[in-house]
């Protein structure tokens, strides 16, 4: 059994701050993909989808986040706080995915999201938080598993 530390709590709380708004936006995208609220949350207020591929990729990411990312985060966090090594392994997996998607969105969306959100919001929530959470979760999980 691996005892959670104060760092574990910080990473878990930071994960809620990072992932909860994402899951909310993705749920709106899944339930009303053609609605204005989905566009406002996913691409920015008053913005339109650039083309069908932009819309379809946003919808695909919404489904992937709900089907893959959400269960990884919830199960990982529950198991981490139950002292199970599998929780940390799931956090490492999700951390890798968070870094991967941060790179992907840096290339695909930076020129659009950066303009509509501004640099502070972009480098914190829209892009940075996922990268920072991923790096922190991986580093902490490796340390916890090796103690």
Coordinates of C-alpha atoms in Angstrom, one line a residue:
X1 CA 0.0 0.0 0.0
X2 CA 1.3 3.4 -1.0
X3 CA 0.4 6.3 1.4
X4 CA -0.8 9.5 -0.3
X5 CA 1.3 12.5 0.4
X6 CA 0.5 16.3 0.4
X7 CA 1.9 16.3 -3.1
X8 CA -0.6 13.6 -4.1
X9 CA -3.4 15.8 -2.8
X10 CA -2.1 18.8 -4.7
X11 CA -1.9 16.8 -7.9
X12 CA -5.4 15.4 -7.4
X13 CA -6.9 18.8 -6.7
X14 CA -5.0 20.4 -9.6
X15 CA -6.4 17.5 -11.7
X16 CA -10.0 18.4 -10.8
X17 CA -9.4 22.0 -11.6
X18 CA -7.9 21.0 -14.9
X19 CA -10.2 18.2 -16.1
X20 CA -13.6 19.1 -14.7
X21 CA -14.2 22.1 -17.0
X22 CA -12.9 20.0 -19.9
X23 CA -15.4 17.2 -19.2
X24 CA -18.2 19.8 -18.9
X25 CA -17.4 21.3 -22.2
X26 CA -17.0 17.9 -23.9
X27 CA -20.3 16.8 -22.5
X28 CA -22.0 19.8 -24.0
X29 CA -20.2 19.0 -27.3
X30 CA -21.5 15.4 -27.2
X31 CA -25.1 16.3 -26.2
X32 CA -25.6 19.3 -28.5
X33 CA -22.7 19.3 -31.1
X34 CA -24.3 21.8 -33.4
X35 CA -25.3 24.2 -30.7
X36 CA -23.9 27.6 -30.1
X37 CA -22.9 26.7 -26.5
X38 CA -20.7 23.9 -27.8
X39 CA -18.9 26.3 -30.2
X40 CA -18.5 29.0 -27.5
X41 CA -17.0 26.5 -25.1
X42 CA -14.8 24.6 -27.6
X43 CA -13.6 27.2 -30.0
X44 CA -14.4 30.6 -28.4
X45 CA -17.4 32.9 -28.2
X46 CA -18.7 34.0 -31.5
X47 CA -16.3 31.7 -33.4
X48 CA -17.4 29.2 -36.1
X49 CA -16.0 25.9 -37.1
X50 CA -13.3 26.4 -39.7
X51 CA -14.5 23.4 -41.7
X52 CA -16.1 19.9 -41.3
X53 CA -12.8 18.4 -40.3
X54 CA -12.5 20.9 -37.4
X55 CA -16.0 20.1 -36.2
X56 CA -15.5 16.3 -36.6
X57 CA -12.2 16.3 -34.8
X58 CA -13.7 18.4 -31.9
X59 CA -16.5 15.9 -31.6
X60 CA -14.1 12.9 -31.8
X61 CA -11.9 14.4 -29.0
X62 CA -15.1 15.0 -26.9
X63 CA -16.0 11.3 -27.2
X64 CA -12.4 10.2 -26.5
X65 CA -12.2 12.4 -23.4
X66 CA -15.4 11.1 -22.0
X67 CA -14.7 7.4 -22.9
X68 CA -11.0 7.3 -22.1
X69 CA -9.7 10.3 -20.2
X70 CA -12.5 10.6 -17.6
X71 CA -12.4 6.9 -16.5
X72 CA -8.6 7.0 -16.3
X73 CA -8.7 10.1 -14.1
X74 CA -11.5 8.9 -11.8
X75 CA -10.1 5.3 -11.4
X76 CA -6.6 6.5 -11.1
X77 CA -7.5 9.0 -8.4
X78 CA -9.7 6.6 -6.4
X79 CA -7.0 3.9 -6.5
X80 CA -4.2 6.4 -5.6
X81 CA -6.1 7.4 -2.5
X82 CA -6.8 3.8 -1.7
X83 CA -3.0 3.2 -1.8
X84 CA -3.1 1.0 -4.9
X85 CA -0.1 1.0 -7.2
X86 CA -2.5 0.8 -10.2
X87 CA -3.7 4.3 -9.4
X88 CA -0.3 5.7 -10.0
X89 CA 0.1 3.6 -13.1
X90 CA -3.2 5.1 -14.5
X91 CA -1.9 8.6 -13.5
X92 CA 1.3 7.9 -15.5
X93 CA -0.8 6.7 -18.5
X94 CA -3.1 9.8 -18.3
X95 CA 0.0 12.0 -17.8
X96 CA 1.5 10.7 -21.0
X97 CA -1.8 11.3 -22.8
X98 CA -2.0 14.8 -21.4
X99 CA 1.5 15.6 -22.7
X100 CA 0.7 14.0 -26.0
X101 CA -2.5 16.1 -26.5
X102 CA -0.7 19.2 -25.3
X103 CA 1.8 18.8 -28.1
X104 CA -0.9 17.9 -30.6
X105 CA -3.0 21.0 -29.7
X106 CA 0.1 23.2 -29.7
X107 CA 0.5 22.4 -33.4
X108 CA -3.2 22.2 -34.4
X109 CA -4.9 24.9 -32.3
X110 CA -2.4 27.4 -31.0
X111 CA -2.9 30.0 -33.7
X112 CA -6.7 30.0 -33.1
X113 CA -7.0 29.4 -29.4
X114 CA -4.1 31.8 -28.5
X115 CA -5.8 34.7 -30.3
X116 CA -9.3 34.1 -28.8
X117 CA -8.1 33.3 -25.2
X118 CA -5.1 35.5 -24.8
X119 CA -1.7 34.4 -23.6
X120 CA -2.4 34.1 -19.9
X121 CA -5.5 31.9 -20.4
X122 CA -3.7 29.9 -23.1
X123 CA -0.5 29.1 -21.2
X124 CA -2.5 28.4 -18.0
X125 CA -5.8 26.6 -18.7
X126 CA -6.2 26.0 -22.4
X127 CA -2.8 24.5 -22.9
X128 CA -0.6 24.7 -19.9
X129 CA -2.6 23.0 -17.2
X130 CA -2.8 19.7 -19.1
X131 CA 0.9 19.7 -19.7
X132 CA 1.8 20.7 -16.2
X133 CA -0.6 18.2 -14.7
X134 CA 0.8 15.4 -16.9
X135 CA 4.4 16.2 -16.0
X136 CA 3.6 16.4 -12.3
X137 CA 1.5 13.3 -12.2
X138 CA 4.2 11.3 -14.0
X139 CA 7.0 12.5 -11.8
X140 CA 5.1 12.0 -8.6
X141 CA 3.8 8.6 -9.6
X142 CA 7.2 7.3 -10.5
X143 CA 8.6 8.6 -7.1
X144 CA 5.7 7.0 -5.2
X145 CA 6.0 3.7 -7.0
X146 CA 9.8 3.6 -6.3
X147 CA 9.5 4.3 -2.5

